[in-house]
Short mmCIF file of C-alpha atoms in Angstrom, two decimals:
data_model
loop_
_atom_site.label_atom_id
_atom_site.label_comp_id
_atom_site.label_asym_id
_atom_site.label_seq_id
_atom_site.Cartn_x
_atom_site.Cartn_y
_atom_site.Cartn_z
CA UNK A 217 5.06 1.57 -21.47
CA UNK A 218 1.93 -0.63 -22.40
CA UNK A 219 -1.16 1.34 -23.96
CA UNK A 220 -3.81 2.70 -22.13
CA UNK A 221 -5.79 -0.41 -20.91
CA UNK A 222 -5.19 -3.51 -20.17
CA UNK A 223 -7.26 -6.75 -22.04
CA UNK A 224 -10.30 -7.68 -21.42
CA UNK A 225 -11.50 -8.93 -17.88
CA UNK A 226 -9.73 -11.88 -16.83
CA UNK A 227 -10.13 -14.32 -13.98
CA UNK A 228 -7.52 -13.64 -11.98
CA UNK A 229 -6.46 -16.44 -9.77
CA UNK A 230 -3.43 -16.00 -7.14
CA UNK A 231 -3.14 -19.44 -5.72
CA UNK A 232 -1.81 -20.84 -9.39
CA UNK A 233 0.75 -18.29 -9.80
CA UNK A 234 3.98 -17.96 -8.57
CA UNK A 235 6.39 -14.31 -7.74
CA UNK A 236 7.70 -14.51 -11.30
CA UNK A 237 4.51 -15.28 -12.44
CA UNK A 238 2.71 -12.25 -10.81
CA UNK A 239 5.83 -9.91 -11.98
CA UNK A 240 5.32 -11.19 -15.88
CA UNK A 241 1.67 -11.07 -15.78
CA UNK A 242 -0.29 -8.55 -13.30
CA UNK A 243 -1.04 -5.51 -15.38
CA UNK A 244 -0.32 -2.19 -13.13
CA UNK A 245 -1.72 1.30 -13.60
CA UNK A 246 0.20 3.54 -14.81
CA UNK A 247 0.08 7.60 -13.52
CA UNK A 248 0.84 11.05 -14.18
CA UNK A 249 2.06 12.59 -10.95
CA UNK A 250 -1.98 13.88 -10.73
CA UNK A 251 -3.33 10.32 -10.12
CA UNK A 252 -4.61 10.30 -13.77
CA UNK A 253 -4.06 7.14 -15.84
CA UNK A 254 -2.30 7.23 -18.92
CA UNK A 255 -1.28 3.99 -19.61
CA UNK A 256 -0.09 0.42 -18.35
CA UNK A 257 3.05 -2.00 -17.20
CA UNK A 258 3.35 -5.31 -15.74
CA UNK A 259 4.27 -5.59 -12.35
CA UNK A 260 7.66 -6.42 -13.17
CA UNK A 261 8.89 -3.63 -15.81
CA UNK A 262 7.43 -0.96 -13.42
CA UNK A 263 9.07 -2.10 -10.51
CA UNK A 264 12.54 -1.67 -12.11
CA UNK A 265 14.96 0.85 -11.21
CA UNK A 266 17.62 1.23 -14.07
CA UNK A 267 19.56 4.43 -15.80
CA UNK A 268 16.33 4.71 -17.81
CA UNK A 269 13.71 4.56 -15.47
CA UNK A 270 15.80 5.69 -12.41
CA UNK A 271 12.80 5.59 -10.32
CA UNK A 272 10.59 3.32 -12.19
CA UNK A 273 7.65 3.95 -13.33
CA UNK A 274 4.84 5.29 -11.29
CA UNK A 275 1.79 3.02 -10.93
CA UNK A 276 -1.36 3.18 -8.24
CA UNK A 277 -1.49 1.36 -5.02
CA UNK A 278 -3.16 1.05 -1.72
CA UNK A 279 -2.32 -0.08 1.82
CA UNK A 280 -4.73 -1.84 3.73
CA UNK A 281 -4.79 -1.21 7.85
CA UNK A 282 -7.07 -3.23 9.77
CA UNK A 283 -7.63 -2.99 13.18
CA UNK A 284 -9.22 -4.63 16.28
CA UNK A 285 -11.84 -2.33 17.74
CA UNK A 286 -12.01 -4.30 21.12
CA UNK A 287 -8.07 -4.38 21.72
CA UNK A 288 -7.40 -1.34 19.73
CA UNK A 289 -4.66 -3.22 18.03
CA UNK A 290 -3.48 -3.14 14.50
CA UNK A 291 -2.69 -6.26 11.99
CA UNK A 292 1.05 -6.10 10.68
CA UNK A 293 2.32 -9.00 8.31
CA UNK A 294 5.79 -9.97 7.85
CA UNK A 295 6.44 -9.85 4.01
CA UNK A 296 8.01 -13.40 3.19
CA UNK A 297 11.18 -13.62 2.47
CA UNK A 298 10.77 -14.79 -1.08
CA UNK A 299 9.51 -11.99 -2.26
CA UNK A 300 10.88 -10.21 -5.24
CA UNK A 301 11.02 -6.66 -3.64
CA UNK A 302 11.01 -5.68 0.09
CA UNK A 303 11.49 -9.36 1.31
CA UNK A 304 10.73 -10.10 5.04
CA UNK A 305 10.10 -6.38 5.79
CA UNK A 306 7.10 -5.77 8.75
CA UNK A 307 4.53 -3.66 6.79
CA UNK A 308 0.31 -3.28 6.97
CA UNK A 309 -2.54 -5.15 7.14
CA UNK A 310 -1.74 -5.74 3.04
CA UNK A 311 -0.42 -3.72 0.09
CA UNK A 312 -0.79 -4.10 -3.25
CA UNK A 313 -1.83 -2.39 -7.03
CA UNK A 314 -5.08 -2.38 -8.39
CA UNK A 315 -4.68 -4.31 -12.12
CA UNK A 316 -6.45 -3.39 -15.32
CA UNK A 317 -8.53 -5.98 -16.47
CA UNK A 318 -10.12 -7.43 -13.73
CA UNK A 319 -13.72 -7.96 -12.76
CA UNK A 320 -15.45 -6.15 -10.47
CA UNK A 321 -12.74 -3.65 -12.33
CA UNK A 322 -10.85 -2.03 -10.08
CA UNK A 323 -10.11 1.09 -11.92
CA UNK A 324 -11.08 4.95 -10.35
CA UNK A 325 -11.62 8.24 -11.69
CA UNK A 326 -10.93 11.50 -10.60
CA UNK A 327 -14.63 11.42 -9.84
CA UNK A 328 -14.88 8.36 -7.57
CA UNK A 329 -11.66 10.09 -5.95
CA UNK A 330 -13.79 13.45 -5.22
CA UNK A 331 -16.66 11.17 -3.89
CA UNK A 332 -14.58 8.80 -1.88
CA UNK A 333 -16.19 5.83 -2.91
CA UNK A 334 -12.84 4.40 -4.46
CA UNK A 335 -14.57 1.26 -5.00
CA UNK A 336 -11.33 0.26 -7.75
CA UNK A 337 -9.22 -0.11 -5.44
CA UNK A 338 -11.23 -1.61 -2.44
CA UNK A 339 -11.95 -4.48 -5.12
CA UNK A 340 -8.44 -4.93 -5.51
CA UNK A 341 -7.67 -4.46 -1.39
CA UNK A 342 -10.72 -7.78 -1.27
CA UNK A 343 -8.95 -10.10 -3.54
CA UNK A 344 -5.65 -9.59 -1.85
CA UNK A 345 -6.52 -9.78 1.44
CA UNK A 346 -8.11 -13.23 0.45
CA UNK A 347 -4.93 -14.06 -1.61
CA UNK A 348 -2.33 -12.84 0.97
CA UNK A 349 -4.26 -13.78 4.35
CA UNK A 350 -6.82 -15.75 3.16
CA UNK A 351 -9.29 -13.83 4.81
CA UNK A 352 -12.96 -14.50 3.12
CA UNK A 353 -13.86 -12.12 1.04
CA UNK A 354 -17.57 -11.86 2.63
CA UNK A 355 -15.54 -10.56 5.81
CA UNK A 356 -14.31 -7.80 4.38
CA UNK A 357 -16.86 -5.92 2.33
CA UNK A 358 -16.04 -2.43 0.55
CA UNK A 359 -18.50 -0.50 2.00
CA UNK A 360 -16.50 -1.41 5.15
CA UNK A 361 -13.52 0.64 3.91
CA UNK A 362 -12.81 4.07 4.96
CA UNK A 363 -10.80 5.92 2.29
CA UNK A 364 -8.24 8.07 3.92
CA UNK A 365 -5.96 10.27 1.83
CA UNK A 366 -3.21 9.37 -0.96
CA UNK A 367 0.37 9.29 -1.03
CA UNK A 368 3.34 9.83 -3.84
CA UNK A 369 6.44 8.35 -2.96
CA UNK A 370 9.07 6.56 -4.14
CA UNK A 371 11.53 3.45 -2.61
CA UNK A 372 14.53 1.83 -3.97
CA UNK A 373 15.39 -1.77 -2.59
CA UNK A 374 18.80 -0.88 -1.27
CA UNK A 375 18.43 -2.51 2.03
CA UNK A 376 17.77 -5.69 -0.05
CA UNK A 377 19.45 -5.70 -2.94
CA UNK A 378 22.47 -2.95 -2.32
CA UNK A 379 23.10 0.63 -3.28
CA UNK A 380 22.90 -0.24 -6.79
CA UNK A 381 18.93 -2.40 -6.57
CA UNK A 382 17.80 -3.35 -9.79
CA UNK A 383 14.33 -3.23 -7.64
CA UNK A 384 12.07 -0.36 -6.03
CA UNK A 385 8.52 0.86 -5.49
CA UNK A 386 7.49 4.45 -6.79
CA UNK A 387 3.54 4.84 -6.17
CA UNK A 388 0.92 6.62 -5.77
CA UNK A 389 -0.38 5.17 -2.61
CA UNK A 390 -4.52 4.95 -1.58
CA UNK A 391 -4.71 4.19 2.10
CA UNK A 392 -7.29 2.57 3.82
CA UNK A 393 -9.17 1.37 7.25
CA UNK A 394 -11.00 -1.03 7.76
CA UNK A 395 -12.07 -2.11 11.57
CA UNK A 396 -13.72 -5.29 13.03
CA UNK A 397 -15.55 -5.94 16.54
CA UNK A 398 -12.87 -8.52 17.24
CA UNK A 399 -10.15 -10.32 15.27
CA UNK A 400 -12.27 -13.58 16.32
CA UNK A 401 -14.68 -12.53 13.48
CA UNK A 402 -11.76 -13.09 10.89
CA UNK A 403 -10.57 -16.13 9.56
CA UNK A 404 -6.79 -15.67 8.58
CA UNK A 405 -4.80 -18.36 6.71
CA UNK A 406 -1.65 -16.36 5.94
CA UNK A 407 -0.57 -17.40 2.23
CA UNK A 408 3.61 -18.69 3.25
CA UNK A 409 4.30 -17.54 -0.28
CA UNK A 410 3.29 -13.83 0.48
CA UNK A 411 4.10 -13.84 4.27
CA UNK A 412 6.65 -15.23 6.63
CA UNK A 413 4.25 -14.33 9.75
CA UNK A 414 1.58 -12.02 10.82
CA UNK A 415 1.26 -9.84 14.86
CA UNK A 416 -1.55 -7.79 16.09
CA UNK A 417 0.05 -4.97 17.58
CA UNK A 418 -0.81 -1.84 20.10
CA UNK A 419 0.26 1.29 19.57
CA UNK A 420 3.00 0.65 22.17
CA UNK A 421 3.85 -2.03 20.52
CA UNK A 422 4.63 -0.92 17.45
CA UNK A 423 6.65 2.10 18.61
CA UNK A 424 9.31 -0.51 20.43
CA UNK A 425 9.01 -2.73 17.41
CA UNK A 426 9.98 -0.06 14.94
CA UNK A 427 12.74 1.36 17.18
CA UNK A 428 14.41 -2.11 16.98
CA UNK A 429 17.05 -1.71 15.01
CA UNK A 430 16.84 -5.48 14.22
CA UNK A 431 13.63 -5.16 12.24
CA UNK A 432 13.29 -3.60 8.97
CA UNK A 433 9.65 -1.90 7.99
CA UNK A 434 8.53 -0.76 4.56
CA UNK A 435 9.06 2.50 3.52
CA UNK A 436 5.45 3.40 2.65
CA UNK A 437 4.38 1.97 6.38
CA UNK A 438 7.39 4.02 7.95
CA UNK A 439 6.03 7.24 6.59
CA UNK A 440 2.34 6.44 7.06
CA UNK A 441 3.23 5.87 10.12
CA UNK A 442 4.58 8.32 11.47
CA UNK A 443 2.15 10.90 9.30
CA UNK A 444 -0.72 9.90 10.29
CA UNK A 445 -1.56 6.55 12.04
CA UNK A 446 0.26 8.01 15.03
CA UNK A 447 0.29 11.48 14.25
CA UNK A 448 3.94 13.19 14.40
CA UNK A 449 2.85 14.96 17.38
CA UNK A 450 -0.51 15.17 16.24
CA UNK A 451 -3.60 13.83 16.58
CA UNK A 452 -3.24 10.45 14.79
CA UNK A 453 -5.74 8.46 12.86
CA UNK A 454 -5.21 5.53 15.54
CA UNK A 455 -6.30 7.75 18.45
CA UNK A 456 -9.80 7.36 18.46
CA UNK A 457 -10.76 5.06 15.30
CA UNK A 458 -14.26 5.61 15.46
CA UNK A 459 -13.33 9.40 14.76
CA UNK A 460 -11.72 7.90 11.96
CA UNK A 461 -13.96 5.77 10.48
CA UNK A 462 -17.17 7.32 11.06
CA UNK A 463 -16.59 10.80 10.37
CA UNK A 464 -14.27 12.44 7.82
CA UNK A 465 -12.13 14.97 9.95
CA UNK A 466 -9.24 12.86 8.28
CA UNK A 467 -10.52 12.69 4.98
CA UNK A 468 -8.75 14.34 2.38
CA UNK A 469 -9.82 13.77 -1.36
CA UNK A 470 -8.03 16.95 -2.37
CA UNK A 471 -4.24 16.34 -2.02
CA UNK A 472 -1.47 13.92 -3.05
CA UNK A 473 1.03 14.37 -0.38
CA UNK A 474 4.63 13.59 -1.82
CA UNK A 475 7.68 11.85 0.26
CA UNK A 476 10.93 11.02 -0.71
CA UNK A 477 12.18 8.15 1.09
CA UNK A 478 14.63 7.50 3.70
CA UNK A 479 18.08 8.16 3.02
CA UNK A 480 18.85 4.67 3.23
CA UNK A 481 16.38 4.04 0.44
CA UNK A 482 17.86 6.55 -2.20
CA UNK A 483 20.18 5.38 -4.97
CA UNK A 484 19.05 1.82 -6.64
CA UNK A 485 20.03 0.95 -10.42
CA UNK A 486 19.61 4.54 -12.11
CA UNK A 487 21.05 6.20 -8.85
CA UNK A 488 17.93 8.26 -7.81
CA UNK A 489 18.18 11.38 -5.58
CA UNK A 490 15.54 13.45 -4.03
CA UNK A 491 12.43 14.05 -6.30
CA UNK A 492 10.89 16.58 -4.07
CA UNK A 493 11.98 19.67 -2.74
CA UNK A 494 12.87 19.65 0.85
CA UNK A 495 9.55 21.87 1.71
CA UNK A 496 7.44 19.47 -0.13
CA UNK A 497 4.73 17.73 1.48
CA UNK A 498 1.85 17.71 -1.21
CA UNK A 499 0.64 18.61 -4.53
CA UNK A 500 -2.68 20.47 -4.61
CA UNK A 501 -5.75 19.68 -5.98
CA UNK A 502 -4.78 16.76 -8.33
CA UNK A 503 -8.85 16.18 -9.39
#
């Protein structure tokens, strides 16, 4: 594992780099299991799953959801099929990692965790949402971001790569809202390098889409999902949005809530079982 920071602030600049190129040179966070950082990794060396690192090594994320306020419907993209890890899976609106060394920085504290304000990562959810959809970063300001709750989970790439993937996510996962009048006030230009293809989606939708057995989703969406966004015989987060996004009933700056992954997504190169205990769901006050 790299030091504690990355180099100085660097102009970071998608459309000249290719999937090897952002595995070799993007600079992740690296994490205890309390959302503190304690170091860094590229893209690529965290992302492997090997005897050494059977789960790789843990880095911050975030998952974008944006939705349509006047259809109620929800922006999935089709992860293209060139990708390194998790190739032409349905997921979000966009997912990614905050780097170190970029400008506006796009590094939190514990303290911009207790506040909310995030503004790290909602840097880094603007520049990919520009770089994956090509959606203008003027449409999209932070302070249009609604900071939800955090996730810990790991994934490896077995539905990929095999039982034995050299490849796998393990995160700690921000998620985020963001909702627009109408999806006529965006201008998307999916990026074919990042996505194969893009649907806005109902509620309704999405249940018959993910209950095709033809389809394959991301892990992290499957369990944010099914958490939250729709409820798990809950209320959900997608039930009345501008509960969501204008109050904070579903706030929570406190927790990390932990998930292993679906059976299907255990094993990879260091053959990685269950990291929680069966009762887990989170880890207390991680400030």
């Amino acid at each position: 594992m790299s030091g504690t920071g990355g180099s100085g602030s660097t102009k970071w600049d998608g459309s000249t780099m290719s999937q090897d190129d952002f595995m070799e040179k993007d600079t992740v966070l690296v994490l205890d299991t309390k959302d503190n950082i304690i170091g860094s990794e590229t893209k690529k060396a965290s992302h492997i799953f090997n005897t050494e690192q059977p789960r790789g090594v843990l880095h911050r994320a975030f998952s974008v959801f944006i939705f349509d306020e006047s259809t109620n419907e929800l922006l999935l993209q089709q992860r293209a099929a060139s990708k390194i890890t998790f190739p032409s899976v349905w997921t979000n609106t966009c997912c990614s990692h905050p780097l170190h060394g970029m400008e506006p920085p796009e590094i939190d504290t514990p303290e911009d965790v207790k506040n909310a304000s995030v503004k790290g990562v909602k840097y880094a959810a603007v520049r990919k949402l520009d770089h994956e959809l090509g959606i203008p970063k003027d449409q999209v300001p932070i302070e249009n971001f609604k900071f939800l709750t955090r996730l810990h989970y790991w994934a490896a790439d077995t539905v990929t790569h095999g039982t034995k993937s050299p490849w796998g996510e393990h995160e700690i996962d921000y998620v985020l809202f963001l909702t627009v009048p109408s999806k006529s006030v965006l201008t998307i230009n999916p990026n074919p390098d990042e996505i194969d293809d893009i649907k806005w989606v109902t509620k309704s939708k999405l249940v018959s889409m993910m209950e095709d057995s033809n389809l394959l989703f991301s892990p992290w969406f499957r369990i944010i999902v099914k958490k939250w966004v729709l409820g798990d015989g809950k209320k959900g987060w997608w039930d009345d949005l501008s509960v969501t996004m204008n109050t904070d009933d579903f706030v929570d700056v406190k927790n990390i809530h932990c998930f292993d992954p679906p059976v299907e997504h255990m094993g990879g190169g260091g053959d990685a079982g269950p990291m929680f205990d069966a009762d887990t769901e989170l880890v207390g006050d991680a400030s």
